[in-house]
Tab-separated table of C-alpha atoms (C1' of nucleotides) in Angstrom:
chain	number	residue	atom	x	y	z
A	274	UNK	CA	-7.158	11.407	-41.033
A	275	UNK	CA	-7.251	11.574	-44.896
A	276	UNK	CA	-8.376	8.276	-46.178
A	277	UNK	CA	-8.292	8.242	-49.998
A	278	UNK	CA	-10.722	5.954	-51.849
A	279	UNK	CA	-9.008	4.073	-54.646
A	280	UNK	CA	-11.845	1.842	-55.742
A	281	UNK	CA	-15.486	1.166	-55.122
A	282	UNK	CA	-17.360	-2.031	-56.313
A	283	UNK	CA	-21.151	-1.994	-56.485
A	284	UNK	CA	-23.733	-4.434	-57.804
A	285	UNK	CA	-27.360	-4.298	-58.450
A	286	UNK	CA	-30.110	-6.178	-60.581
A	287	UNK	CA	-32.520	-5.185	-63.391
A	288	UNK	CA	-34.671	-8.105	-62.472
A	289	UNK	CA	-35.074	-9.299	-66.062
A	290	UNK	CA	-32.896	-11.286	-68.529
A	291	UNK	CA	-30.850	-9.509	-71.138
A	292	UNK	CA	-29.665	-10.468	-74.662
A	293	UNK	CA	-26.095	-9.229	-74.389
A	294	UNK	CA	-25.568	-9.340	-78.127
A	295	UNK	CA	-28.447	-7.059	-78.729
A	296	UNK	CA	-27.439	-4.704	-75.908
A	297	UNK	CA	-23.896	-4.642	-77.473
A	298	UNK	CA	-25.268	-3.384	-80.695
A	299	UNK	CA	-27.806	-1.000	-79.205
A	300	UNK	CA	-25.312	0.685	-76.813
A	301	UNK	CA	-23.475	2.195	-79.751
A	302	UNK	CA	-22.249	5.301	-77.956
A	303	UNK	CA	-20.647	3.574	-75.039
A	304	UNK	CA	-17.191	1.874	-74.927
A	305	UNK	CA	-17.945	-1.878	-75.134
A	306	UNK	CA	-16.234	-5.160	-74.904
A	307	UNK	CA	-17.750	-8.653	-75.245
A	308	UNK	CA	-15.718	-11.795	-75.856
A	309	UNK	CA	-17.634	-14.705	-74.579
A	310	UNK	CA	-14.599	-17.105	-75.323
A	311	UNK	CA	-12.646	-14.927	-72.747
A	312	UNK	CA	-15.405	-14.066	-70.155
A	313	UNK	CA	-19.196	-14.291	-70.416
A	314	UNK	CA	-20.026	-10.815	-69.088
A	315	UNK	CA	-20.570	-7.748	-71.270
A	316	UNK	CA	-18.229	-4.868	-70.307
A	317	UNK	CA	-19.666	-1.356	-70.547
A	318	UNK	CA	-18.020	2.073	-69.984
A	319	UNK	CA	-20.156	5.176	-70.351
A	320	UNK	CA	-17.040	7.329	-70.666
A	321	UNK	CA	-13.466	6.348	-71.637
A	322	UNK	CA	-11.321	5.516	-68.634
A	323	UNK	CA	-14.407	5.728	-66.472
A	324	UNK	CA	-15.858	3.106	-64.077
A	325	UNK	CA	-16.463	-0.289	-65.682
A	326	UNK	CA	-19.946	-1.917	-65.768
A	327	UNK	CA	-20.110	-5.765	-66.065
A	328	UNK	CA	-23.526	-6.837	-67.203
A	329	UNK	CA	-24.764	-10.389	-67.160
A	330	UNK	CA	-27.570	-12.309	-69.029
A	331	UNK	CA	-29.480	-12.560	-65.714
A	332	UNK	CA	-29.788	-8.701	-65.655
A	333	UNK	CA	-27.406	-8.436	-62.650
A	334	UNK	CA	-24.455	-5.902	-63.108
A	335	UNK	CA	-21.462	-4.762	-61.269
A	336	UNK	CA	-19.713	-1.321	-61.402
A	337	UNK	CA	-16.008	-1.266	-60.571
A	338	UNK	CA	-13.368	1.525	-60.689
A	339	UNK	CA	-15.407	4.372	-59.163
A	340	UNK	CA	-13.475	6.654	-56.764
A	341	UNK	CA	-16.305	8.174	-55.082
A	342	UNK	CA	-20.007	7.161	-54.056
A	343	UNK	CA	-21.321	9.850	-56.136
A	344	UNK	CA	-19.497	8.596	-59.231
A	345	UNK	CA	-20.660	5.012	-58.520
A	346	UNK	CA	-24.367	6.100	-58.137
A	347	UNK	CA	-23.916	8.321	-61.148
A	348	UNK	CA	-22.671	5.510	-63.358
A	349	UNK	CA	-25.439	3.101	-62.258
A	350	UNK	CA	-28.115	5.795	-62.800
A	351	UNK	CA	-26.841	6.857	-66.302
A	352	UNK	CA	-26.562	3.194	-67.387
A	353	UNK	CA	-30.216	2.613	-66.361
A	354	UNK	CA	-31.405	5.861	-68.095
A	355	UNK	CA	-29.612	4.636	-71.260
A	356	UNK	CA	-31.438	1.360	-71.190
A	357	UNK	CA	-34.830	3.177	-70.762
A	358	UNK	CA	-33.985	5.529	-73.590
A	359	UNK	CA	-33.112	2.541	-75.875
A	360	UNK	CA	-36.352	0.851	-74.957
A	361	UNK	CA	-34.759	-2.044	-73.278
A	362	UNK	CA	-36.437	-1.192	-70.067
A	363	UNK	CA	-39.830	0.584	-69.674
A	364	UNK	CA	-38.769	2.598	-66.728
A	365	UNK	CA	-35.861	2.680	-64.288
A	366	UNK	CA	-36.375	-0.336	-62.035
A	367	UNK	CA	-35.668	-0.733	-58.302
A	368	UNK	CA	-32.148	-2.302	-58.749
A	369	UNK	CA	-31.158	-2.503	-55.057
A	370	UNK	CA	-27.806	-1.115	-56.148
A	371	UNK	CA	-25.315	-0.945	-53.322
A	372	UNK	CA	-21.624	-0.553	-52.590
A	373	UNK	CA	-20.087	-3.913	-51.695
A	374	UNK	CA	-16.369	-3.123	-51.519
A	375	UNK	CA	-14.415	-0.044	-50.837
A	376	UNK	CA	-10.661	0.051	-51.284
A	377	UNK	CA	-8.916	2.912	-49.543
A	378	UNK	CA	-5.309	4.035	-48.788
A	379	UNK	CA	-3.829	5.607	-45.707
A	380	UNK	CA	-0.557	6.254	-44.122
A	381	UNK	CA	0.820	5.622	-40.681
A	382	UNK	CA	2.975	8.520	-39.278
A	383	UNK	CA	6.209	6.472	-39.287
A	384	UNK	CA	7.757	3.259	-40.652
A	385	UNK	CA	6.569	0.046	-39.149
A	386	UNK	CA	8.449	-3.061	-38.120
A	387	UNK	CA	6.154	-5.546	-39.630
A	388	UNK	CA	7.775	-8.631	-37.799
A	389	UNK	CA	7.211	-6.928	-34.366
A	390	UNK	CA	3.705	-5.874	-35.315
A	391	UNK	CA	2.792	-9.467	-36.431
A	392	UNK	CA	3.899	-10.759	-33.156
A	393	UNK	CA	1.914	-8.138	-31.309
A	394	UNK	CA	-1.246	-8.500	-33.208
A	395	UNK	CA	-1.312	-12.303	-32.802
A	396	UNK	CA	-1.113	-14.988	-35.500
A	397	UNK	CA	-4.837	-15.589	-35.411
A	398	UNK	CA	-5.546	-12.164	-37.096
A	399	UNK	CA	-2.260	-11.643	-39.134
A	400	UNK	CA	-0.515	-13.073	-42.020
A	401	UNK	CA	2.893	-11.926	-42.833
A	402	UNK	CA	5.180	-13.915	-45.230
A	403	UNK	CA	7.628	-11.435	-46.880
A	404	UNK	CA	9.011	-14.066	-49.227
A	405	UNK	CA	5.490	-14.250	-50.578
A	406	UNK	CA	4.199	-10.710	-50.365
A	407	UNK	CA	5.980	-7.755	-48.758
A	408	UNK	CA	2.824	-6.535	-46.888
A	409	UNK	CA	1.413	-7.660	-43.652
A	410	UNK	CA	-2.240	-8.750	-43.802
A	411	UNK	CA	-4.381	-7.902	-40.769
A	412	UNK	CA	-7.940	-8.957	-40.251
A	413	UNK	CA	-9.542	-7.254	-37.319
A	414	UNK	CA	-12.092	-9.676	-35.739
A	415	UNK	CA	-14.673	-6.923	-34.902
A	416	UNK	CA	-14.714	-5.214	-38.409
A	417	UNK	CA	-15.519	-6.601	-41.839
A	418	UNK	CA	-12.415	-5.374	-43.646
A	419	UNK	CA	-8.909	-6.383	-44.298
A	420	UNK	CA	-5.788	-4.161	-43.969
A	421	UNK	CA	-2.459	-4.421	-45.856
A	422	UNK	CA	0.342	-2.744	-44.035
A	423	UNK	CA	3.752	-1.944	-45.521
A	424	UNK	CA	7.088	-1.363	-43.874
A	425	UNK	CA	7.061	2.197	-45.079
A	426	UNK	CA	3.847	2.981	-43.121
A	427	UNK	CA	1.565	2.927	-46.231
A	428	UNK	CA	-1.847	1.015	-45.728
A	429	UNK	CA	-4.455	-0.387	-47.878
A	430	UNK	CA	-7.905	-1.165	-46.503
A	431	UNK	CA	-10.218	-3.389	-48.513
A	432	UNK	CA	-13.427	-5.418	-48.009
A	433	UNK	CA	-15.164	-2.520	-46.219
A	434	UNK	CA	-18.780	-1.783	-47.281
A	435	UNK	CA	-18.485	1.960	-46.625
A	436	UNK	CA	-15.790	4.610	-45.662
A	437	UNK	CA	-16.907	4.762	-42.070
A	438	UNK	CA	-15.961	1.005	-41.612
A	439	UNK	CA	-12.666	1.727	-43.459
A	440	UNK	CA	-11.982	4.579	-41.130
A	441	UNK	CA	-12.826	2.419	-38.012
A	442	UNK	CA	-10.545	-0.228	-39.378
A	443	UNK	CA	-7.624	2.161	-39.705
A	444	UNK	CA	-8.182	3.531	-36.190
A	445	UNK	CA	-8.226	-0.011	-34.963
A	446	UNK	CA	-4.827	-0.591	-36.726
A	447	UNK	CA	-3.399	2.685	-35.338
A	448	UNK	CA	-4.313	1.783	-31.810
A	449	UNK	CA	-2.752	-1.586	-32.210
A	450	UNK	CA	0.425	0.004	-33.695
A	451	UNK	CA	0.587	2.411	-30.792
A	452	UNK	CA	0.266	-0.424	-28.328
A	453	UNK	CA	2.767	-2.710	-29.858
A	454	UNK	CA	5.182	-0.127	-31.410
A	455	UNK	CA	5.360	2.808	-29.163
A	456	UNK	CA	7.524	5.631	-30.068
B	266	DT	C1'	-14.876	-49.218	-64.214
B	267	DT	C1'	-17.707	-45.703	-65.999
B	268	DA	C1'	-21.434	-42.594	-66.075
B	269	DA	C1'	-24.097	-39.155	-63.898
B	270	DC	C1'	-24.670	-35.888	-60.874
B	271	DG	C1'	-23.474	-32.456	-57.312
B	272	DT	C1'	-20.073	-29.367	-55.408
B	273	DT	C1'	-16.188	-26.484	-55.514
B	274	DT	C1'	-12.778	-23.601	-57.835
B	275	DT	C1'	-11.195	-20.726	-61.337
B	276	DC	C1'	-11.739	-16.998	-64.398
B	277	DT	C1'	-12.509	-11.626	-65.114
B	278	DT	C1'	-12.708	-6.535	-63.684
B	279	DA	C1'	-11.109	-2.394	-60.590
B	280	DT	C1'	-7.696	-0.511	-57.258
B	281	DA	C1'	-4.024	0.693	-53.872
B	282	DT	C1'	0.342	-1.191	-51.941
B	283	DA	C1'	6.093	-3.200	-52.514
B	284	DG	C1'	9.396	-6.635	-53.579
B	285	DC	C1'	11.105	-9.909	-56.683
B	286	DC	C1'	11.845	-11.728	-61.210
B	287	DT	C1'	12.217	-11.660	-66.290
B	288	DG	C1'	12.863	-9.611	-70.520
B	289	DA	C1'	14.154	-5.587	-73.474
B	290	DT	C1'	17.135	-1.971	-74.363
B	291	DA	C1'	21.295	1.075	-73.893
B	292	DC	C1'	26.063	1.818	-73.410
B	293	DA	C1'	30.809	0.732	-72.549
C	39	DT	C1'	29.750	-9.558	-74.638
C	40	DG	C1'	28.803	-7.909	-70.150
C	41	DT	C1'	26.647	-4.867	-67.086
C	42	DA	C1'	23.218	-1.348	-65.863
C	43	DT	C1'	18.612	0.365	-66.095
C	44	DC	C1'	13.932	0.299	-67.001
C	45	DA	C1'	9.196	-1.655	-67.771
C	46	DG	C1'	6.067	-5.021	-66.901
C	47	DG	C1'	4.196	-9.064	-64.785
C	48	DC	C1'	3.456	-11.610	-60.757
C	49	DT	C1'	2.694	-12.179	-55.782
C	50	DA	C1'	-1.752	-10.891	-51.865
C	51	DT	C1'	-6.427	-8.568	-50.397
C	52	DA	C1'	-11.556	-7.772	-50.757
C	53	DT	C1'	-16.073	-7.847	-53.541
C	54	DA	C1'	-19.958	-8.795	-56.999
C	55	DA	C1'	-21.440	-11.820	-61.001
C	56	DG	C1'	-22.120	-16.561	-63.585
C	57	DA	C1'	-19.943	-19.901	-67.131
C	58	DA	C1'	-16.975	-23.511	-67.272
C	59	DA	C1'	-13.812	-26.597	-65.621
C	60	DA	C1'	-12.181	-29.542	-62.174
C	61	DC	C1'	-13.050	-32.142	-58.920
C	62	DG	C1'	-15.639	-35.606	-55.403
C	63	DT	C1'	-19.308	-38.704	-54.701
C	64	DT	C1'	-22.632	-42.391	-55.774
C	65	DA	C1'	-24.836	-46.003	-58.247
C	66	DA	C1'	-25.029	-49.220	-61.855
DNA sequence: TTAACGTTTTCTTATATAGCCTGATACA
DNA sequence: TGTATCAGGCTATATAAGAAAACGTTAA
């Protein structure tokens, strides 16, 4: 099994309020975007095309666009170090930074008859409306993740807090596919 | 009926996936 | 002018955050 991580979302808190306008002018080396008329959060990128940090006045922040847990952690830590260097924080606080959502892709060994699969899985855990969206949406009752299954066998797993959960979710799907669409 | 307040929804970002639609461009 | 091709946007999914708008409810 070769689950590929496409995106990880994490969040944490600095436990103190921030002046976003001041932060915007102080973080001169980062890639910044702040347009309160569009959205109230301050967007920060430490490197061009790198993960995006959304910072709020409350001191809470979100990191999106990381493709590994190392990159997610590193982004949060470098951001905190920058704030300490700028004198915005006295020292790196305990932020409680954790991954909230992992988006992964996988592939089933063969094409899938989505209509047959939706009948097999049962209407209570499946949404499949091809006129609206070409993928089948599967919510396993025992796992906190959602799976998008496409007719060509490609699969997107989202909502999982970690890779283990994503892998278990894919295994659960594969079991169901083998049961309802043998051979 | 209107004001005031409380609750809910929408917005934004990242990302994969695939089908459909629309607009732009190229060529006959 | 008509057809073909391509690119881009929208559809749906999860998640965090908080402001603002859109609701619903209650009282005067």
